[in-house]
Coordinates of C-alpha atoms in Angstrom, one line a residue:
A1 CA -17.5 7.2 11.8
V2 CA -17.8 5.5 8.4
R3 CA -16.9 7.9 5.6
R4 CA -19.3 7.7 2.7
S5 CA -18.0 10.4 0.3
C6 CA -14.8 8.5 -0.7
G7 CA -15.2 6.3 -3.7
G8 CA -13.0 3.5 -5.0
S9 CA -12.1 -0.1 -4.7
P10 CA -11.9 -1.1 -1.0
R11 CA -8.8 -3.3 -1.5
Y12 CA -6.9 -0.2 -2.6
M13 CA -8.4 2.5 -0.3
A14 CA -6.5 3.9 2.6
P15 CA -7.9 3.6 6.1
E16 CA -8.8 7.3 6.3
C17 CA -11.0 6.8 3.2
H18 CA -13.1 4.3 5.2
D19 CA -13.2 6.1 8.6
S20 CA -13.4 9.9 8.9
T21 CA -12.1 9.8 12.5
L22 CA -8.7 8.9 11.2
G23 CA -8.2 12.3 9.6
P24 CA -8.7 14.1 6.3
V25 CA -8.2 12.3 3.0
T26 CA -5.0 13.8 1.5
E27 CA -2.5 12.8 -1.1
K28 CA -1.2 10.2 1.4
A29 CA -4.3 8.1 0.5
D30 CA -2.8 7.9 -3.0
I31 CA 0.5 6.7 -1.5
W32 CA -1.5 3.9 0.2
S33 CA -3.2 3.0 -3.1
S34 CA 0.2 3.0 -4.9
G35 CA 1.6 0.6 -2.3
C36 CA -1.4 -1.7 -3.1
V37 CA -0.7 -1.5 -6.8
L38 CA 2.9 -2.4 -6.2
I39 CA 1.7 -5.5 -4.2
E40 CA -0.2 -6.6 -7.3
L41 CA 2.6 -5.8 -9.7
Y42 CA 5.5 -7.4 -7.8
G43 CA 3.6 -10.0 -5.8
A44 CA 1.1 -11.1 -8.4
V45 CA -1.8 -11.0 -5.9
Q46 CA -4.5 -8.5 -5.1
P47 CA -4.2 -6.6 -1.8
Y48 CA -6.1 -8.4 1.0
A49 CA -6.2 -11.5 -1.3
E50 CA -7.1 -13.6 1.8
C51 CA -10.3 -11.6 2.2
S52 CA -13.4 -12.6 0.3
N53 CA -15.6 -9.6 1.0
V54 CA -15.5 -5.9 1.9
Q55 CA -16.4 -6.6 5.5
Q56 CA -13.3 -8.7 6.0
I57 CA -11.1 -6.0 4.4
I58 CA -12.6 -3.3 6.7
N59 CA -12.2 -5.6 9.7
E60 CA -8.5 -6.3 9.0
M61 CA -7.9 -2.6 8.2
L62 CA -9.9 -0.7 10.9
V63 CA -10.2 -3.2 13.7
H64 CA -6.8 -4.9 13.5
H65 CA -5.0 -2.0 11.9
Q66 CA -3.5 -4.4 9.3
G67 CA -2.6 -3.3 5.9
P68 CA -2.5 -5.9 3.1
S69 CA 0.2 -8.5 3.4
I70 CA 3.2 -8.2 1.2
P71 CA 4.1 -11.5 -0.5
E72 CA 7.4 -13.1 0.3
V73 CA 8.3 -13.1 -3.5
V74 CA 8.7 -9.3 -3.4
E75 CA 12.4 -8.4 -3.1
A76 CA 13.4 -7.0 0.3
P77 CA 14.1 -3.5 -0.8
V78 CA 10.7 -3.2 -2.6
R79 CA 9.0 -4.9 0.4
S80 CA 10.4 -2.2 2.6
I81 CA 9.2 0.6 0.3
I82 CA 5.7 -0.9 0.1
A83 CA 5.5 -1.3 3.9
S84 CA 6.4 2.4 4.2
M85 CA 3.6 3.3 1.8
L86 CA 1.1 1.2 3.8
T87 CA 1.7 2.7 7.2
F88 CA -1.7 2.9 9.0
N89 CA -1.1 6.5 10.2
A90 CA -1.2 8.7 7.1
S91 CA 1.3 11.2 8.4
E92 CA 3.9 8.5 8.7
R93 CA 3.6 7.3 5.1
L94 CA 6.2 8.1 2.5
T95 CA 5.6 11.2 0.3
A96 CA 5.4 10.6 -3.5
A97 CA 8.9 12.0 -3.9
Q98 CA 10.4 9.7 -1.2
G99 CA 8.7 6.7 -2.7
L100 CA 10.0 7.5 -6.2
L101 CA 13.5 8.1 -4.9
Q102 CA 13.5 4.8 -3.0
L103 CA 12.2 2.9 -6.0
Q104 CA 14.9 4.4 -8.2
A105 CA 17.5 3.4 -5.6
A106 CA 16.2 -0.2 -5.4
A107 CA 16.1 -0.5 -9.2
S108 CA 19.7 0.6 -9.5
S109 CA 21.0 -1.8 -6.8
A110 CA 23.0 -4.8 -8.3
E111 CA 20.8 -7.4 -6.6
N112 CA 17.6 -6.1 -8.2
R113 CA 18.7 -5.4 -11.8
S114 CA 17.3 -8.6 -13.1
R115 CA 13.9 -8.1 -11.5
F116 CA 13.1 -4.6 -12.7
T117 CA 14.7 -1.7 -14.5
W118 CA 14.1 2.0 -13.9
I119 CA 13.6 3.8 -17.2
P120 CA 13.1 7.6 -16.6

């Protein structure tokens, strides 16, 4: 069933915001949206950039169970974190605390220091 009470930009909305049969909308929807924002920040593209309309986004997400693609230019540690934030099943997504800790760890690794810096 299509959920009509959730608002937002479809490119950044979690699957459960589009389909009520996937479960309740919880803070895990915000984790999905945060992963989408990280795609834009680190990959310099919008989530679902290959889609030109909402119907294509919904089809990719709900029919094919595909989250937005993560550009190859995103460093491997950050790609892994984003992928964990974009898990289709909300209960399997990272928590906010887990995501924050993983981003801090990625920022402090020697290979990523030139790409981004963690400033608490």
